[in-house]
Amino acid sequence: MAILVTGGAGYIGSHTCVELIGAGYQPIVVDNLSNSNREALFRVETISGQQVPFYNCDIGDQQELRKVFSEHNIESVIHFAGFKAVGESVEQPLRYYQNNVAGTLAVIEVMEEFGVYRMIFSSSATVYGEPETVPIKESFPTGATNPYGASKLIVESILRDICAAPQSLWRVSLLRYFNPIGAHESGKIGEDPQGIPNNLLPFVSQVAVGRRPYLQVFGDDYDTVDGTGVRDYIHVVDLALGHLAALGLIEKQTTQEGCYTYNLGTGRGSSVFEVVRAFEKVSGREVPFKVLPRRPGDIAEYYANPELAEKELGWKAEYDLERMVEDAWRWQSQNPKGYSTD
Ligand code: NAD
Ligand code: WQD
């Protein structure tokens, strides 16, 4: 069964392609490589021993998308393509709305033309804004604190509305990811951010491998276990498997319309210092750090209640922090410059 994977050359997309192939699906990748490297997909092919048809195409280019749908019998779409840097979205909001919202509309329209009505959408825990309590349930109020988060909320609304329209044939799963980290156990694919990493894990990895001198810890005066920010880190392979579980659900629904929302997280929080310690233990390297003031917009503690996904998708994250960090380190130490060859 062919599954269109937009953004399939990216961090989560490449890991999902491996798991799709393992489960007997044929991923077809559309990616404009704006934040990824073609090499990632060659490595997916090496890991899985199977070719992955690739289109170097922008999701906004409907002519090219039509070609993809004409050439393959696509059953469902897993839609990862989009921009994801919170700070950048504040500086360039229009670019974010254009790519994340208009780009998604372009995909949805072509899907309708070809009678493909199943989509899994990459949403984010950022849609909960500043939750009043943790753990966070899907029923909690949403609210964006930046254009990136707003773009995710807008797309969620669009997908919910097209599912709710009379006689709608759409089946959609909105997956709200917490903090994906780690890499495939082979060490061949992993997270390869361009420029200075925004997120904690790639930054810690680059410090451990000697690419950066020290980690900046953004605040140690939060009301948390050790004063640093607490997040729900989830292994990227667990996350990829969550997409397979969601695919199973939307494939099964035949008569009732539906848009289903799930948190994909572990339900456990880890502090910045806990992540640093785990990394030092696994890598045997020191991770020097300096404590800086809090990063604007950050909140103290954020983790999922993942029970709904377990109940309805039969999916649960399996890997613990140590395993996530171990796999991240294998990827980083085997590929100190990521996919780049210079
Ligand atoms: P990523 O940047 O590694 O992957 C996104 C891919 O989409 C990249 O390969 C990029 O080249 C491609 N892309 C972007 N715009 C495109 C366009 N117009 N046409 C074609 N391809 C395009 O990011 P990721 O971490 O793999 O994230 C995947 C999705 O999950 C994104 O939608 C992101 O917002 C969402 N998400 C990520 C996180 C996270 O922390 N990584 C958390 C929550 C949600
Ligand atoms: C984690 C913790 C930081 C970097 C972001 C997006 C969110 C989602 C995931 C896409 C916090 C601390 C970080 C550093 C640090 N992405 N930190 N030094 O902020 O939870 O979420 O990525 O949807 O939308 O906002 O993740 O990895 O940036 O930060 O001390 O150099 O690490 O303060 O406590 P965050 P993060």
GROMACS .gro file of C-alpha atoms and ligand atoms in nm:
model
  422
    1MET     CA    1   0.000   0.000   0.000
    2ALA     CA    2   0.146   0.337  -0.103
    3ILE     CA    3   0.159   0.612   0.156
    4LEU     CA    4   0.257   0.964   0.056
    5VAL     CA    5   0.499   1.103   0.313
    6THR     CA    6   0.541   1.478   0.277
    7GLY     CA    7   0.859   1.596   0.448
    8GLY     CA    8   0.979   1.235   0.442
    9ALA     CA    9   1.347   1.331   0.417
   10GLY     CA   10   1.329   1.516   0.749
   11TYR     CA   11   1.402   1.398   1.101
   12ILE     CA   12   1.072   1.235   1.195
   13GLY     CA   13   0.975   1.157   0.834
   14SER     CA   14   1.288   0.951   0.761
   15HIS     CA   15   1.238   0.739   1.075
   16THR     CA   16   0.872   0.692   0.986
   17CYS     CA   17   0.966   0.573   0.636
   18VAL     CA   18   1.181   0.298   0.790
   19GLU     CA   19   0.894   0.181   1.012
   20LEU     CA   20   0.642   0.202   0.726
   21ILE     CA   21   0.857  -0.025   0.512
   22GLY     CA   22   0.903  -0.261   0.807
   23ALA     CA   23   0.524  -0.287   0.834
   24GLY     CA   24   0.480  -0.361   0.464
   25TYR     CA   25   0.385  -0.017   0.333
   26GLN     CA   26   0.549   0.163   0.041
   27PRO     CA   27   0.637   0.522   0.134
   28ILE     CA   28   0.646   0.777  -0.150
   29VAL     CA   29   0.835   1.087  -0.040
   30VAL     CA   30   0.772   1.448  -0.141
   31ASP     CA   31   1.024   1.690   0.007
   32ASN     CA   32   1.182   2.012  -0.118
   33LEU     CA   33   1.491   1.949   0.099
   34SER     CA   34   1.457   2.297   0.253
   35ASN     CA   35   1.555   2.151   0.591
   36SER     CA   36   1.690   1.808   0.504
   37ASN     CA   37   1.935   1.613   0.296
   38ARG     CA   38   1.874   1.362   0.016
   39GLU     CA   39   2.131   1.139   0.187
   40ALA     CA   40   1.879   1.064   0.465
   41LEU     CA   41   1.659   0.878   0.218
   42PHE     CA   42   1.950   0.683   0.071
   43ARG     CA   43   2.019   0.568   0.425
   44VAL     CA   44   1.655   0.475   0.477
   45GLU     CA   45   1.694   0.256   0.168
   46THR     CA   46   2.010   0.100   0.313
   47ILE     CA   47   1.844   0.025   0.647
   48SER     CA   48   1.528  -0.118   0.495
   49GLY     CA   49   1.667  -0.275   0.178
   50GLN     CA   50   1.391  -0.112  -0.025
   51GLN     CA   51   1.374   0.177  -0.273
   52VAL     CA   52   1.186   0.488  -0.168
   53PRO     CA   53   1.044   0.686  -0.462
   54PHE     CA   54   1.141   1.050  -0.407
   55TYR     CA   55   1.007   1.373  -0.556
   56ASN     CA   56   1.208   1.687  -0.495
   57CYS     CA   57   0.897   1.898  -0.487
   58ASP     CA   58   0.737   2.176  -0.287
   59ILE     CA   59   0.402   2.084  -0.135
   60GLY     CA   60   0.266   2.413  -0.272
   61ASP     CA   61   0.332   2.297  -0.629
   62GLN     CA   62   0.000   2.133  -0.714
   63GLN     CA   63   0.106   2.040  -1.070
   64GLU     CA   64   0.392   1.830  -0.932
   65LEU     CA   65   0.170   1.684  -0.661
   66ARG     CA   66  -0.079   1.574  -0.927
   67LYS     CA   67   0.203   1.392  -1.100
   68VAL     CA   68   0.284   1.208  -0.777
   69PHE     CA   69  -0.077   1.105  -0.724
   70SER     CA   70  -0.107   0.995  -1.089
   71GLU     CA   71   0.202   0.779  -1.071
   72HIS     CA   72   0.116   0.595  -0.748
   73ASN     CA   73  -0.192   0.443  -0.600
   74ILE     CA   74  -0.181   0.648  -0.280
   75GLU     CA   75  -0.407   0.537   0.003
   76SER     CA   76  -0.316   0.784   0.277
   77VAL     CA   77  -0.096   1.084   0.339
   78ILE     CA   78   0.132   1.139   0.636
   79HIS     CA   79   0.192   1.512   0.632
   80PHE     CA   80   0.517   1.617   0.800
   81ALA     CA   81   0.629   1.892   0.561
   82GLY     CA   82   0.648   2.232   0.722
   83PHE     CA   83   0.872   2.475   0.906
   84LYS     CA   84   0.919   2.419   1.279
   85ALA     CA   85   1.140   2.681   1.441
   86VAL     CA   86   0.945   2.883   1.697
   87GLY     CA   87   1.181   3.184   1.706
   88GLU     CA   88   1.203   3.204   1.328
   89SER     CA   89   0.823   3.199   1.308
   90VAL     CA   90   0.808   3.514   1.520
   91GLU     CA   91   1.053   3.686   1.284
   92GLN     CA   92   0.898   3.558   0.960
   93PRO     CA   93   0.529   3.488   1.032
   94LEU     CA   94   0.413   3.516   0.673
   95ARG     CA   95   0.664   3.257   0.557
   96TYR     CA   96   0.536   3.020   0.828
   97TYR     CA   97   0.169   3.069   0.746
   98GLN     CA   98   0.244   3.035   0.375
   99ASN     CA   99   0.437   2.711   0.412
  100ASN     CA  100   0.249   2.544   0.696
  101VAL     CA  101  -0.106   2.659   0.622
  102ALA     CA  102  -0.120   2.737   0.248
  103GLY     CA  103   0.110   2.440   0.179
  104THR     CA  104  -0.124   2.206   0.365
  105LEU     CA  105  -0.427   2.344   0.179
  106ALA     CA  106  -0.250   2.271  -0.149
  107VAL     CA  107  -0.198   1.908  -0.041
  108ILE     CA  108  -0.558   1.869   0.079
  109GLU     CA  109  -0.700   2.004  -0.249
  110VAL     CA  110  -0.498   1.762  -0.460
  111MET     CA  111  -0.595   1.475  -0.228
  112GLU     CA  112  -0.961   1.558  -0.288
  113GLU     CA  113  -0.908   1.568  -0.665
  114PHE     CA  114  -0.768   1.216  -0.648
  115GLY     CA  115  -1.022   1.084  -0.398
  116VAL     CA  116  -0.766   1.032  -0.120
  117TYR     CA  117  -0.926   1.123   0.212
  118ARG     CA  118  -0.694   0.990   0.481
  119MET     CA  119  -0.439   1.210   0.646
  120ILE     CA  120  -0.216   1.198   0.950
  121PHE     CA  121  -0.106   1.545   1.047
  122SER     CA  122   0.202   1.643   1.251
  123SER     CA  123   0.068   1.872   1.516
  124SER     CA  124   0.256   1.974   1.827
  125ALA     CA  125   0.220   1.998   2.202
  126THR     CA  126   0.286   2.367   2.148
  127VAL     CA  127  -0.088   2.401   2.068
  128TYR     CA  128  -0.159   2.377   2.443
  129GLY     CA  129   0.011   2.712   2.498
  130GLU     CA  130   0.062   2.753   2.871
  131PRO     CA  131  -0.136   2.471   3.032
  132GLU     CA  132  -0.271   2.527   3.382
  133THR     CA  133  -0.172   2.180   3.498
  134VAL     CA  134   0.027   1.878   3.387
  135PRO     CA  135   0.000   1.607   3.260
  136ILE     CA  136  -0.168   1.751   2.952
  137LYS     CA  137  -0.479   1.585   2.811
  138GLU     CA  138  -0.613   1.626   2.458
  139SER     CA  139  -0.924   1.793   2.601
  140PHE     CA  140  -0.722   2.081   2.752
  141PRO     CA  141  -0.780   2.427   2.603
  142THR     CA  142  -0.552   2.524   2.317
  143GLY     CA  143  -0.387   2.855   2.245
  144ALA     CA  144  -0.090   2.963   2.042
  145THR     CA  145   0.191   3.171   2.183
  146ASN     CA  146   0.375   3.214   1.850
  147PRO     CA  147   0.303   3.196   1.473
  148TYR     CA  148   0.440   2.842   1.448
  149GLY     CA  149   0.190   2.720   1.708
  150ALA     CA  150  -0.084   2.925   1.544
  151SER     CA  151  -0.011   2.763   1.209
  152LYS     CA  152  -0.058   2.419   1.369
  153LEU     CA  153  -0.386   2.525   1.530
  154ILE     CA  154  -0.518   2.666   1.201
  155VAL     CA  155  -0.439   2.343   1.018
  156GLU     CA  156  -0.600   2.140   1.297
  157SER     CA  157  -0.918   2.351   1.255
  158ILE     CA  158  -0.919   2.314   0.878
  159LEU     CA  159  -0.889   1.936   0.906
  160ARG     CA  160  -1.155   1.917   1.176
  161ASP     CA  161  -1.393   2.123   0.961
  162ILE     CA  162  -1.348   1.915   0.645
  163CYS     CA  163  -1.412   1.600   0.849
  164ALA     CA  164  -1.728   1.751   0.998
  165ALA     CA  165  -1.876   1.867   0.664
  166PRO     CA  166  -2.191   1.682   0.552
  167GLN     CA  167  -2.113   1.353   0.373
  168SER     CA  168  -1.744   1.404   0.437
  169LEU     CA  169  -1.527   1.109   0.346
  170TRP     CA  170  -1.229   1.242   0.535
  171ARG     CA  171  -1.054   1.044   0.809
  172VAL     CA  172  -0.788   1.240   0.990
  173SER     CA  173  -0.557   1.185   1.281
  174LEU     CA  174  -0.408   1.492   1.447
  175LEU     CA  175  -0.097   1.383   1.635
  176ARG     CA  176   0.037   1.625   1.892
  177TYR     CA  177   0.402   1.540   1.945
  178PHE     CA  178   0.585   1.624   2.263
  179ASN     CA  179   0.968   1.645   2.235
  180PRO     CA  180   1.106   1.392   1.987
  181ILE     CA  181   1.471   1.298   2.037
  182GLY     CA  182   1.698   1.000   1.968
  183ALA     CA  183   1.777   0.826   1.643
  184HIS     CA  184   1.747   0.495   1.464
  185GLU     CA  185   1.946   0.224   1.642
  186SER     CA  186   2.164   0.171   1.334
  187GLY     CA  187   2.317   0.517   1.384
  188LYS     CA  188   2.257   0.585   1.012
  189ILE     CA  189   1.974   0.837   1.041
  190GLY     CA  190   1.907   1.101   1.306
  191GLU     CA  191   1.843   1.467   1.369
  192ASP     CA  192   2.062   1.697   1.159
  193PRO     CA  193   1.969   2.059   1.230
  194GLN     CA  194   2.113   2.327   1.006
  195GLY     CA  195   2.305   2.601   1.184
  196ILE     CA  196   2.284   2.646   1.560
  197PRO     CA  197   2.039   2.394   1.706
  198ASN     CA  198   1.728   2.543   1.869
  199ASN     CA  199   1.647   2.233   2.069
  200LEU     CA  200   1.818   2.087   2.373
  201LEU     CA  201   1.918   1.743   2.253
  202PRO     CA  202   2.101   1.831   1.932
  203PHE     CA  203   2.277   2.108   2.124
  204VAL     CA  204   2.392   1.870   2.399
  205SER     CA  205   2.505   1.618   2.135
  206GLN     CA  206   2.711   1.880   1.954
  207VAL     CA  207   2.875   1.986   2.280
  208ALA     CA  208   2.960   1.624   2.363
  209VAL     CA  209   3.110   1.565   2.019
  210GLY     CA  210   3.319   1.884   2.047
  211ARG     CA  211   3.139   2.095   1.786
  212ARG     CA  212   3.035   2.353   2.049
  213PRO     CA  213   3.216   2.450   2.371
  214TYR     CA  214   2.932   2.442   2.622
  215LEU     CA  215   2.558   2.416   2.669
  216GLN     CA  216   2.360   2.722   2.767
  217VAL     CA  217   2.106   2.615   3.028
  218PHE     CA  218   1.811   2.852   3.001
  219GLY     CA  219   1.719   2.904   3.364
  220ASP     CA  220   1.774   2.702   3.682
  221ASP     CA  221   1.516   2.885   3.894
  222TYR     CA  222   1.196   2.715   3.780
  223ASP     CA  223   0.970   2.546   4.028
  224THR     CA  224   1.079   2.199   3.913
  225VAL     CA  225   1.277   1.907   4.052
  226ASP     CA  226   1.615   2.083   4.006
  227GLY     CA  227   1.513   2.428   3.882
  228THR     CA  228   1.558   2.353   3.509
  229GLY     CA  229   1.281   2.308   3.252
  230VAL     CA  230   1.101   1.974   3.240
  231ARG     CA  231   0.985   1.819   2.910
  232ASP     CA  232   0.836   1.495   2.783
  233TYR     CA  233   1.110   1.354   2.559
  234ILE     CA  234   0.996   1.075   2.329
  235HIS     CA  235   1.211   0.845   2.118
  236VAL     CA  236   1.168   0.928   1.749
  237VAL     CA  237   1.115   0.559   1.670
  238ASP     CA  238   0.832   0.538   1.926
  239LEU     CA  239   0.688   0.848   1.761
  240ALA     CA  240   0.718   0.688   1.415
  241LEU     CA  241   0.537   0.380   1.547
  242GLY     CA  242   0.258   0.607   1.673
  243HIS     CA  243   0.197   0.704   1.309
  244LEU     CA  244   0.162   0.341   1.211
  245ALA     CA  245  -0.093   0.292   1.488
  246ALA     CA  246  -0.286   0.600   1.371
  247LEU     CA  247  -0.273   0.474   1.013
  248GLY     CA  248  -0.428   0.147   1.129
  249LEU     CA  249  -0.712   0.342   1.288
  250ILE     CA  250  -0.797   0.566   0.992
  251GLU     CA  251  -0.776   0.270   0.754
  252LYS     CA  252  -1.023   0.077   0.968
  253GLN     CA  253  -1.288   0.347   0.991
  254THR     CA  254  -1.516   0.290   0.700
  255THR     CA  255  -1.853   0.441   0.771
  256GLN     CA  256  -1.823   0.710   1.033
  257GLU     CA  257  -1.652   1.038   0.959
  258GLY     CA  258  -1.373   1.130   1.188
  259CYS     CA  259  -1.102   1.353   1.309
  260TYR     CA  260  -0.912   1.209   1.604
  261THR     CA  261  -0.659   1.390   1.818
  262TYR     CA  262  -0.385   1.217   2.017
  263ASN     CA  263  -0.093   1.320   2.231
  264LEU     CA  264   0.221   1.130   2.144
  265GLY     CA  265   0.441   1.147   2.452
  266THR     CA  266   0.568   0.917   2.724
  267GLY     CA  267   0.386   1.076   3.016
  268ARG     CA  268   0.718   1.130   3.195
  269GLY     CA  269   0.904   1.455   3.234
  270SER     CA  270   1.282   1.500   3.243
  271SER     CA  271   1.473   1.812   3.343
  272VAL     CA  272   1.757   1.971   3.146
  273PHE     CA  273   2.006   1.850   3.407
  274GLU     CA  274   1.865   1.496   3.392
  275VAL     CA  275   1.916   1.496   3.015
  276VAL     CA  276   2.271   1.629   3.054
  277ARG     CA  277   2.356   1.364   3.314
  278ALA     CA  278   2.210   1.085   3.100
  279PHE     CA  279   2.414   1.209   2.807
  280GLU     CA  280   2.736   1.220   3.008
  281LYS     CA  281   2.675   0.868   3.135
  282VAL     CA  282   2.609   0.722   2.794
  283SER     CA  283   2.879   0.909   2.602
  284GLY     CA  284   3.149   0.907   2.868
  285ARG     CA  285   3.208   1.273   2.773
  286GLU     CA  286   3.168   1.579   2.985
  287VAL     CA  287   2.898   1.825   2.881
  288PRO     CA  288   3.012   2.164   3.014
  289PHE     CA  289   2.730   2.413   3.069
  290LYS     CA  290   2.664   2.770   3.178
  291VAL     CA  291   2.339   2.876   3.339
  292LEU     CA  292   2.176   3.171   3.163
  293PRO     CA  293   1.851   3.355   3.232
  294ARG     CA  294   1.527   3.190   3.128
  295ARG     CA  295   1.453   3.177   2.754
  296PRO     CA  296   1.155   3.404   2.674
  297GLY     CA  297   0.836   3.207   2.614
  298ASP     CA  298   0.958   2.892   2.794
  299ILE     CA  299   0.745   2.732   3.059
  300ALA     CA  300   0.855   2.530   3.359
  301GLU     CA  301   0.702   2.190   3.307
  302TYR     CA  302   0.533   2.019   3.016
  303TYR     CA  303   0.441   1.654   2.978
  304ALA     CA  304   0.168   1.446   2.823
  305ASN     CA  305  -0.110   1.233   2.949
  306PRO     CA  306  -0.072   0.965   2.677
  307GLU     CA  307  -0.362   0.742   2.792
  308LEU     CA  308  -0.595   0.818   2.502
  309ALA     CA  309  -0.345   0.699   2.243
  310GLU     CA  310  -0.290   0.383   2.443
  311LYS     CA  311  -0.662   0.318   2.473
  312GLU     CA  312  -0.769   0.399   2.118
  313LEU     CA  313  -0.457   0.336   1.911
  314GLY     CA  314  -0.311   0.057   2.122
  315TRP     CA  315   0.015   0.253   2.114
  316LYS     CA  316   0.250   0.333   2.398
  317ALA     CA  317   0.603   0.476   2.401
  318GLU     CA  318   0.850   0.205   2.502
  319TYR     CA  319   1.197   0.362   2.515
  320ASP     CA  320   1.334   0.535   2.826
  321LEU     CA  321   1.553   0.845   2.843
  322GLU     CA  322   1.876   0.648   2.861
  323ARG     CA  323   1.794   0.459   2.542
  324MET     CA  324   1.694   0.782   2.365
  325VAL     CA  325   2.022   0.944   2.457
  326GLU     CA  326   2.221   0.631   2.372
  327ASP     CA  327   2.075   0.627   2.020
  328ALA     CA  328   2.122   1.004   1.981
  329TRP     CA  329   2.487   0.963   2.078
  330ARG     CA  330   2.545   0.673   1.838
  331TRP     CA  331   2.409   0.886   1.552
  332GLN     CA  332   2.608   1.195   1.658
  333SER     CA  333   2.938   1.014   1.716
  334GLN     CA  334   2.914   0.818   1.389
  335ASN     CA  335   2.811   1.133   1.198
  336PRO     CA  336   2.976   1.428   1.373
  337LYS     CA  337   2.872   1.662   1.090
  338GLY     CA  338   2.534   1.501   1.032
  339TYR     CA  339   2.469   1.412   0.667
  340SER     CA  340   2.711   1.675   0.542
  341THR     CA  341   3.024   1.542   0.376
  342ASP     CA  342   3.241   1.861   0.393
  343NAD     P1  343   1.221   1.850   0.968
  343NAD     O1  344   1.247   1.993   0.932
  343NAD     O2  345   1.337   1.761   0.989
  343NAD     O3  346   1.127   1.785   0.856
  343NAD     C1  347   1.036   1.859   0.779
  343NAD     C2  348   1.063   1.828   0.633
  343NAD     O4  349   0.971   1.900   0.552
  343NAD     C3  350   1.204   1.868   0.589
  343NAD     O5  351   1.263   1.759   0.524
  343NAD     C4  352   1.181   1.983   0.492
  343NAD     O6  353   1.277   1.987   0.389
  343NAD     C5  354   1.041   1.952   0.440
  343NAD     N1  355   0.964   2.068   0.394
  343NAD     C6  356   0.942   2.185   0.458
  343NAD     N2  357   0.866   2.266   0.382
  343NAD     C7  358   0.838   2.197   0.268
  343NAD     C8  359   0.763   2.226   0.152
  343NAD     N3  360   0.702   2.343   0.133
  343NAD     N4  361   0.755   2.133   0.054
  343NAD     C9  362   0.817   2.014   0.069
  343NAD     N5  363   0.889   1.980   0.177
  343NAD    C10  364   0.900   2.072   0.275
  343NAD     O7  365   1.125   1.849   1.094
  343NAD     P2  366   1.076   1.728   1.184
  343NAD     O8  367   1.133   1.748   1.319
  343NAD     O9  368   1.093   1.600   1.114
  343NAD    O10  369   0.921   1.766   1.195
  343NAD    C11  370   0.823   1.710   1.110
  343NAD    C12  371   0.688   1.772   1.142
  343NAD    O11  372   0.658   1.750   1.280
  343NAD    C13  373   0.680   1.923   1.122
  343NAD    O12  374   0.554   1.954   1.069
  343NAD    C14  375   0.695   1.979   1.262
  343NAD    O13  376   0.630   2.102   1.275
  343NAD    C15  377   0.626   1.872   1.344
  343NAD     N6  378   0.673   1.867   1.484
  343NAD    C16  379   0.806   1.852   1.509
  343NAD    C17  380   0.851   1.852   1.641
  343NAD    C18  381   0.997   1.842   1.674
  343NAD    O14  382   1.035   1.880   1.785
  343NAD     N7  383   1.083   1.791   1.586
  343NAD    C19  384   0.758   1.861   1.746
  343NAD    C20  385   0.623   1.874   1.715
  343NAD    C21  386   0.582   1.876   1.582
  344WQD     C1  387   1.373   2.189   2.605
  344WQD     C2  388   1.424   2.240   2.741
  344WQD     C3  389   1.473   2.476   2.738
  344WQD     C4  390   1.801   2.448   2.449
  344WQD     C5  391   1.031   2.316   2.120
  344WQD     C6  392   0.916   2.386   2.053
  344WQD     C7  393   0.798   2.295   2.043
  344WQD     C8  394   0.835   2.161   1.978
  344WQD     C9  395   0.956   2.100   2.039
  344WQD    C10  396   0.784   2.168   1.743
  344WQD    C11  397   1.365   2.376   2.780
  344WQD    C12  398   1.600   2.395   2.759
  344WQD    C13  399   1.696   2.419   2.535
  344WQD    C14  400   1.925   2.493   2.502
  344WQD    C15  401   1.830   2.475   2.723
  344WQD     N1  402   0.866   2.175   1.839
  344WQD     N2  403   1.710   2.432   2.669
  344WQD     N3  404   1.934   2.504   2.639
  344WQD     O1  405   1.107   2.444   2.403
  344WQD     O2  406   1.014   2.223   2.487
  344WQD     O3  407   0.992   2.280   2.251
  344WQD     O4  408   1.062   2.196   2.046
  344WQD     O5  409   0.664   2.157   1.748
  344WQD     O6  410   0.702   2.361   1.969
  344WQD     O7  411   0.882   2.501   2.128
  344WQD     O8  412   1.214   2.222   2.338
  344WQD     O9  413   1.444   2.140   2.311
  344WQD    O10  414   1.397   2.387   2.278
  344WQD    O11  415   1.387   2.291   2.507
  344WQD    O12  416   1.844   2.488   2.844
  344WQD    O13  417   2.022   2.523   2.430
  344WQD    O14  418   1.566   2.262   2.729
  344WQD    O15  419   1.475   2.593   2.815
  344WQD    O16  420   1.351   2.375   2.920
  344WQD     P1  421   1.081   2.301   2.380
  344WQD     P2  422   1.367   2.260   2.351
   0.00000   0.00000   0.00000
